[in-house]
Short mmCIF file of C-alpha atoms in Angstrom, two decimals:
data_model
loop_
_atom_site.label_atom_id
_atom_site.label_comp_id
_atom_site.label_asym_id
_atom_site.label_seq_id
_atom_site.Cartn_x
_atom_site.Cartn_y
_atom_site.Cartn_z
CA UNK A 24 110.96 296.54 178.74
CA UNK A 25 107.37 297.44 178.55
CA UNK A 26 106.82 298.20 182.20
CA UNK A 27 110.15 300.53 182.39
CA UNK A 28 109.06 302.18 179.17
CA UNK A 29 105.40 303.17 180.91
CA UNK A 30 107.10 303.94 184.37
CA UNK A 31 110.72 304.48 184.42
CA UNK A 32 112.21 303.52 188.37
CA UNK A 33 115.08 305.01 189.96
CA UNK A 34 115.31 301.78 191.59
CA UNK A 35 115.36 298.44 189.45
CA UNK A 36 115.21 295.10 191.91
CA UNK A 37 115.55 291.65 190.39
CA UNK A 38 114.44 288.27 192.61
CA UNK A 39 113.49 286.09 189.75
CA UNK A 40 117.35 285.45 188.78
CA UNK A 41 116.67 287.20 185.33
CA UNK A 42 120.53 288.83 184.97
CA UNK A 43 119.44 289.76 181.01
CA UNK A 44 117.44 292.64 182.09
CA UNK A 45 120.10 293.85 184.62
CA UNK A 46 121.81 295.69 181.44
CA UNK A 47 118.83 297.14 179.82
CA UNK A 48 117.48 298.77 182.84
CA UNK A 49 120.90 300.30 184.25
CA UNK A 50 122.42 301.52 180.53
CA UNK A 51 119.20 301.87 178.62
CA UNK A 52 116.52 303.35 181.28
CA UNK A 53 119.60 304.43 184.30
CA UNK A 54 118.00 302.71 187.08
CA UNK A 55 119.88 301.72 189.89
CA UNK A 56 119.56 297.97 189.95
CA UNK A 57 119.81 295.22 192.42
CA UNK A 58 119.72 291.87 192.99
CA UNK A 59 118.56 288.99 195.28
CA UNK A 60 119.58 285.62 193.60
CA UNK A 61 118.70 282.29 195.45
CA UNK A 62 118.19 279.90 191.96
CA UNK A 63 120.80 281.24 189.55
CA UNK A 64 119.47 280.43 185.67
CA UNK A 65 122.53 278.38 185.44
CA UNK A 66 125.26 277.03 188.06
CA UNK A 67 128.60 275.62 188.32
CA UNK A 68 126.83 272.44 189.71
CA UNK A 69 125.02 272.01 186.56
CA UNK A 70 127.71 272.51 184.56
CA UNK A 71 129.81 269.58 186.37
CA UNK A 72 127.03 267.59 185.81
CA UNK A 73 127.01 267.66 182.16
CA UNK A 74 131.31 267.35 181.17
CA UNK A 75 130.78 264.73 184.40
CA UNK A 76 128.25 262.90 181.87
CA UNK A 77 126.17 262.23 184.53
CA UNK A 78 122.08 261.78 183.46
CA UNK A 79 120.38 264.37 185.64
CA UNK A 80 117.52 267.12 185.61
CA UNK A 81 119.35 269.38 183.57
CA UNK A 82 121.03 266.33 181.60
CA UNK A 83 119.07 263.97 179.37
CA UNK A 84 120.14 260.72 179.43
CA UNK A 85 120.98 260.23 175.47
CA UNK A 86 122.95 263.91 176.40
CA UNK A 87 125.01 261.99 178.52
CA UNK A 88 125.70 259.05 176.62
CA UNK A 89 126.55 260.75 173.51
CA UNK A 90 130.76 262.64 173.79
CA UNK A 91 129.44 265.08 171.17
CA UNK A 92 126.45 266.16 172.24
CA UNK A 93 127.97 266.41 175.80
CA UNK A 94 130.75 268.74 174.37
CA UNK A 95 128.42 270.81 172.71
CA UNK A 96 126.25 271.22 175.43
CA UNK A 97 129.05 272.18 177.77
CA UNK A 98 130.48 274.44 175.51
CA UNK A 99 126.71 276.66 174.96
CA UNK A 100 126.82 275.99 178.91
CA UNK A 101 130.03 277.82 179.41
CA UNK A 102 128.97 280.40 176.69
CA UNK A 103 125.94 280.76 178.87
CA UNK A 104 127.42 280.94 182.09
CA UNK A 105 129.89 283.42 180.74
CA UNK A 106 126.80 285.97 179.46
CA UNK A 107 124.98 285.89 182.38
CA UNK A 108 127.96 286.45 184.62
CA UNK A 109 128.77 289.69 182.48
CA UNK A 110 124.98 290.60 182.35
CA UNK A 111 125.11 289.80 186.41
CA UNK A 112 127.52 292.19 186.56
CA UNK A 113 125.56 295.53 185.72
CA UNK A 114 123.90 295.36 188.80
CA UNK A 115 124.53 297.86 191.09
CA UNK A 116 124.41 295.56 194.52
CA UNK A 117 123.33 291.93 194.91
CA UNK A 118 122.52 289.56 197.37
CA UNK A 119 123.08 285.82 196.65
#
């Protein structure tokens, strides 16, 4: 926010995979903005790999051994997944 408040783009381009700013710089500053996403901040793959249960880099193993702390991590997963698709979603063209 600080650099678009001392220079405000026309153009807005994104290759870090942060989809949160996508929103502030297209409604709040009107940039145009795209995207190039190669790591997504989360994926369907890590998703599977926490309701899976499976211990993993994104999946401590007392996460996985635990049914409650598994659901509640795959539900703030899907809660997540679901903000950063809609934040994803102000840009004006992406690459993936």
């Amino acid at each position: 926010v600080d650099a678009l408040l001392r220079f405000n783009p026309e153009v807005f381009i994104d290759t870090m995979g942060c989809a949160f700013t996508f929103p502030v710089a297209r409604y709040v500053f009107g940039c145009f903005v795209g995207c190039y996403v190669h790591y997504p901040t989360i994926s369907t793959d890590m998703l599977s790999l926490v309701e899976r249960r499976e211990a993993s880099y994104n999946n401590r193993g007392f996460i996985s051994r635990s049914l409650l702390l598994t659901q509640a991590k795959a539900a703030y997963y899907r809660l997540f997944a679901r903000l950063y698709g809609s934040a994803g979603r102000s840009a004006h063209a992406a690459m993936c």
